[in-house]
XYZ file of C-alpha atoms in Angstrom:
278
model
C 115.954 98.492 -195.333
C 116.337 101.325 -197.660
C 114.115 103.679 -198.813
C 114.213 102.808 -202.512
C 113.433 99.405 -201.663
C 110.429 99.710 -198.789
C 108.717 103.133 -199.286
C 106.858 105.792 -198.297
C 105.024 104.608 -195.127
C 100.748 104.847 -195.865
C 98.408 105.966 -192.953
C 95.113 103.563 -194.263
C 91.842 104.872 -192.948
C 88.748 102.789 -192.150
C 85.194 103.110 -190.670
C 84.020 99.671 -189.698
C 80.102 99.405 -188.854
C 79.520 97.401 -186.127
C 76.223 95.608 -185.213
C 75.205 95.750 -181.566
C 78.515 98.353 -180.672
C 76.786 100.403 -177.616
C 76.214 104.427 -178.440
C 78.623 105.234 -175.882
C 81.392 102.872 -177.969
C 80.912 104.652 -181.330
C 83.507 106.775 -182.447
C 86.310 104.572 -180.742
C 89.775 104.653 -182.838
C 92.056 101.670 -183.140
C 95.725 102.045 -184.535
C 97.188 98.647 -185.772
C 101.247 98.167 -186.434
C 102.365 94.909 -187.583
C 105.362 93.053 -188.910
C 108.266 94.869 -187.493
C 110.700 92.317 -188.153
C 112.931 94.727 -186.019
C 117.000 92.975 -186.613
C 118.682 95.712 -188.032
C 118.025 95.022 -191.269
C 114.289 94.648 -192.569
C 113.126 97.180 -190.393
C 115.168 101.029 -190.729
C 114.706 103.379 -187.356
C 113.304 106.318 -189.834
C 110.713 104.061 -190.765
C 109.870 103.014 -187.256
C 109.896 106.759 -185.662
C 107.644 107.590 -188.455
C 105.565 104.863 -188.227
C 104.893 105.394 -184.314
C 104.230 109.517 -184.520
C 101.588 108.491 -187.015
C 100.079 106.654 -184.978
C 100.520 109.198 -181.989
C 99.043 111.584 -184.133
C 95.533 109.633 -184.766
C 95.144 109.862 -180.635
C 94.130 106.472 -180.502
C 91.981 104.994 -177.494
C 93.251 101.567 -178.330
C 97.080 100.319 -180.116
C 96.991 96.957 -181.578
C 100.411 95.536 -182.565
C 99.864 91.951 -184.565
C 103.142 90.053 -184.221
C 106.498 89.669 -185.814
C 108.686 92.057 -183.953
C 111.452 90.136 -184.304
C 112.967 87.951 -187.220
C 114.637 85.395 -185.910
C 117.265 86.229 -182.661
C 115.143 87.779 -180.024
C 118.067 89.779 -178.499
C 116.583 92.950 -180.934
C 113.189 93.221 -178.968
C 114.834 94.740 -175.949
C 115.675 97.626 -178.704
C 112.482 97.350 -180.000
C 110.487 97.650 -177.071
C 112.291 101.238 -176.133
C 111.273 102.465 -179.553
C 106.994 101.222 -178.624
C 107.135 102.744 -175.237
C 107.069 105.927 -177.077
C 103.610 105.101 -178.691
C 100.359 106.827 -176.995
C 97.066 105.912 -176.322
C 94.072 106.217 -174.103
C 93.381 102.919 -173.435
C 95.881 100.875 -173.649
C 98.269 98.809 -176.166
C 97.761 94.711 -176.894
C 99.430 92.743 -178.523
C 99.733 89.185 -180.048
C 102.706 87.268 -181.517
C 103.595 86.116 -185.200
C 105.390 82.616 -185.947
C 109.080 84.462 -186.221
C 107.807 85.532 -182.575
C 108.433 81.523 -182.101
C 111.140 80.531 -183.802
C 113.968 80.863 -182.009
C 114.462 78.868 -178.600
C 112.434 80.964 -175.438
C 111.773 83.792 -178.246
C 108.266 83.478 -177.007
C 108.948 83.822 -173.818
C 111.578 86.643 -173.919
C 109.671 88.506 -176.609
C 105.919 88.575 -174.276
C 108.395 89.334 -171.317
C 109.982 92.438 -173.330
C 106.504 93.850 -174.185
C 105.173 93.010 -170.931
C 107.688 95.619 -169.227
C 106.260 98.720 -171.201
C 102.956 97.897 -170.437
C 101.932 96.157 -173.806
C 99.933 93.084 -172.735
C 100.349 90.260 -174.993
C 97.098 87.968 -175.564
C 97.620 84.186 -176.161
C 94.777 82.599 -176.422
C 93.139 85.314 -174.079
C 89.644 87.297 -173.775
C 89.887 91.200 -172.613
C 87.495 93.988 -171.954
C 89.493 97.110 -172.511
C 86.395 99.593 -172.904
C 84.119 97.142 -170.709
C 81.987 94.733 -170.963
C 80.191 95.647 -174.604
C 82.830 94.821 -176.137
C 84.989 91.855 -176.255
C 88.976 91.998 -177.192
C 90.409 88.567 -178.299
C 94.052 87.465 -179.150
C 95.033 84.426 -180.410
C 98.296 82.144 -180.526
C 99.377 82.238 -184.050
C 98.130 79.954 -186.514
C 101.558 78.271 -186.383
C 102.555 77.958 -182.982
C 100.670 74.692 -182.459
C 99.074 76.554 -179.604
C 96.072 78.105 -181.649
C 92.902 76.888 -180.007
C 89.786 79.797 -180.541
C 87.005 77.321 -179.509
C 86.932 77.791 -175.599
C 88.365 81.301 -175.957
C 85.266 82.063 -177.876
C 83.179 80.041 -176.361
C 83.613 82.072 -173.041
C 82.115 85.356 -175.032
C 78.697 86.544 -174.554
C 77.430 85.342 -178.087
C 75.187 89.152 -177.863
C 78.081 91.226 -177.639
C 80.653 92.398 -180.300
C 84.384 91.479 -180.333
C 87.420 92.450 -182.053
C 89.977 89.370 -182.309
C 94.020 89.679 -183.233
C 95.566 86.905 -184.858
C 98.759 87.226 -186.714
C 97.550 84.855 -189.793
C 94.773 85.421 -191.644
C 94.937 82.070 -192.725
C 92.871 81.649 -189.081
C 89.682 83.676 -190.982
C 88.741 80.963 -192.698
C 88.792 78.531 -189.086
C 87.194 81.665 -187.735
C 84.122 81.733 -189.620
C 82.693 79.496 -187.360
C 82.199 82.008 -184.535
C 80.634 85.570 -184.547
C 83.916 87.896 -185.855
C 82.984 91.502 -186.275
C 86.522 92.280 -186.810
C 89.578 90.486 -187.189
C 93.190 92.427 -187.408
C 96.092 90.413 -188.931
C 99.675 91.120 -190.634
C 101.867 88.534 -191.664
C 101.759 88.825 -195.555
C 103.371 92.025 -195.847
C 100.888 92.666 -198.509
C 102.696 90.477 -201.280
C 105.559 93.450 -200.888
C 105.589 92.903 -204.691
C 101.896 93.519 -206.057
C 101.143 94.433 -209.603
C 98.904 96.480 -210.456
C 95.655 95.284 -211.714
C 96.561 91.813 -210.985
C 97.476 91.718 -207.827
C 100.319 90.185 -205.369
C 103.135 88.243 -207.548
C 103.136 85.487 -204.636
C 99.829 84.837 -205.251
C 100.199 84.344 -209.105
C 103.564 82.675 -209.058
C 101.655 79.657 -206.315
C 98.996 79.462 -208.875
C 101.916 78.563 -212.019
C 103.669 76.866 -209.800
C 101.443 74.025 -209.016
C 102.449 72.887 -212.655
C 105.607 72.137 -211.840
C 106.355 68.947 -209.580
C 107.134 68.868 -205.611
C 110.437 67.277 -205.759
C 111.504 70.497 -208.099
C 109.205 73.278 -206.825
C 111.158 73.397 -202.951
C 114.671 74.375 -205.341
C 112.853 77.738 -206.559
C 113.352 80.082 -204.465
C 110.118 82.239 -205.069
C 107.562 79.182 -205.254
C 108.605 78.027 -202.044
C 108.378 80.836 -200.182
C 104.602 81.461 -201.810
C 103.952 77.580 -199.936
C 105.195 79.097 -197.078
C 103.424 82.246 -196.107
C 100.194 82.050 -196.349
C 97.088 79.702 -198.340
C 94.717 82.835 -198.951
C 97.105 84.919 -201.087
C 93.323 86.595 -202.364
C 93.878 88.075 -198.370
C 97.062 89.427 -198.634
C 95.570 93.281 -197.802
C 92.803 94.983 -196.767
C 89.492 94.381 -195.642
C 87.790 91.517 -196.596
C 84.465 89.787 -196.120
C 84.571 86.145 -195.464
C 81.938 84.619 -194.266
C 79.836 86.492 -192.238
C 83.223 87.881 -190.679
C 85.091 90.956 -191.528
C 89.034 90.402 -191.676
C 91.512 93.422 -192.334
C 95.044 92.467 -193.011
C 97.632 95.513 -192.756
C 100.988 95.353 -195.270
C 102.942 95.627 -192.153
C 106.035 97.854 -191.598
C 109.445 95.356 -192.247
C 111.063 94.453 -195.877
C 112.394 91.556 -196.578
C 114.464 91.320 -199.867
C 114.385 92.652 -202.452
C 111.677 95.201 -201.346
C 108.679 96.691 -201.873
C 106.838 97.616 -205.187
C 103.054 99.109 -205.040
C 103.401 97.689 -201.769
C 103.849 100.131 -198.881
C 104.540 100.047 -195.973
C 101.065 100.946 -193.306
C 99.585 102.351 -190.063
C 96.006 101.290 -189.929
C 93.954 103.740 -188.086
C 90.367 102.412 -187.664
C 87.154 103.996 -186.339
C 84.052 101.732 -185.148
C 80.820 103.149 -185.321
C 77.562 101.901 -184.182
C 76.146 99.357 -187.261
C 72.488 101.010 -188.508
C 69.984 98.514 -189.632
């Protein structure tokens, strides 16, 4: 993707409080990437390098990558995966998968297996303690995948303990609310790619119109029906958001698709937990 049409890449920076986070735990940085949609064309290789030395360069403990690497053909992830072996962190680098992580027969499969061999561990439907015990790492299926089940994944977590949980869609906040969520990282909106100002992503506004105009005619317009498609909660399309009791941040994600970005950039996430004060 050009780049007049997906822009400069953002480093966002967050402190999240977080209630019950041990002493020894504050201070921990998190980098989150998301959306690669890596095929040749929605994703360019400047973007990429740039995207993973910025992340380098915030000497993360912990990378979180939150699905979509591919498009559609999973041959590309093999590519892919050379670039991420180059990212850096102290920890360790997880992973969960995005629906165009499904789409295409054994993409699932050959996409986990691809990640798997540079030492990114995808989570599906999985529970991880990373920086021990304290502090609980979840990953989900995605929202899409018919294989989404949080209930005994978070039913196996110490309710006293935080946990930070990955899931692609953050359509899955609002099934989330009904577990403790101190932190939930998604993707999968690309931030509206076309936002205006003041008002907010054009998706969003174009679903709300286009409820006025009849099903049978809607699915013909291009723009309306790909507003059905992507997500319910346009208001969630970026950033962090309360809902619930839960805190959900969704990243703009680094791949275009056409016909680009506008006051829509592309990000790198890099987020600090600290130790909540009551």
């Amino acid at each position: 993707m050009h780049r007049l049409l997906t822009g400069k890449l953002r480093i966002e920076y967050l402190t999240i409080p977080i209630a019950n986070l041990p002493a020894n735990l504050s201070g921990i940085k998190i980098v989150q990437l998301t959306d690669f949609h890596y095929d040749g064309v929605r994703l360019s290789e400047w973007l990429l390098e740039e995207a993973i030395a910025a992340a380098n360069e915030a000497e993360p403990d912990l990378i979180f990558l939150t699905g979509d690497f591919i498009t559609y053909d999973p041959a590309p992830i093999y590519t892919l995966v050379q670039r991420l072996k180059n990212l850096q962190s102290r920890v360790g680098i997880y992973a969960v998968l995005g629906n165009h992580d499904h789409y295409w027969p054994q993409a699932k499969t050959e996409v986990t297996k691809a990640l798997n061999s540079v030492e990114i561990r995808v989570l599906y439907n999985e529970t991880v303690y990373p920086l021990g015990s304290e502090l609980a790492l979840v990953g989900l299926a995605d929202f899409w995948s018919g294989d989404f089940a949080p209930k005994p994944v978070m039913a196996s977590i110490n309710p006293a303990i935080p946990r930070i949980v990955l899931s692609h869609n953050p359509d899955t906040a609002e099934k989330l609310q009904n577990w403790r969520i101190d932190l939930q990282l998604s993707g999968h909106t690309h931030g509206g790619q076309i936002v205006i100002p003041g008002i907010g992503p054009l998706y969003a506004w174009v679903r709300k119109i286009g409820y006025l105009i009849p099903k049978r005619i809607r699915k013909f317009i291009p723009l309306l029906s790909a507003s059905d498609r992507v997500v319910t909660h346009w208001e969630w399309a970026s950033g962090l958001h309360q809902v619930g009791s839960n805190l959900l941040y969704v990243n703009r994600g680094l791949g275009t698709y056409s016909p680009g970005r506008l006051f829509c950039p592309p990000e790198v996430t890099v987020i600090t937990l600290v130790c909540q004060h009551r």
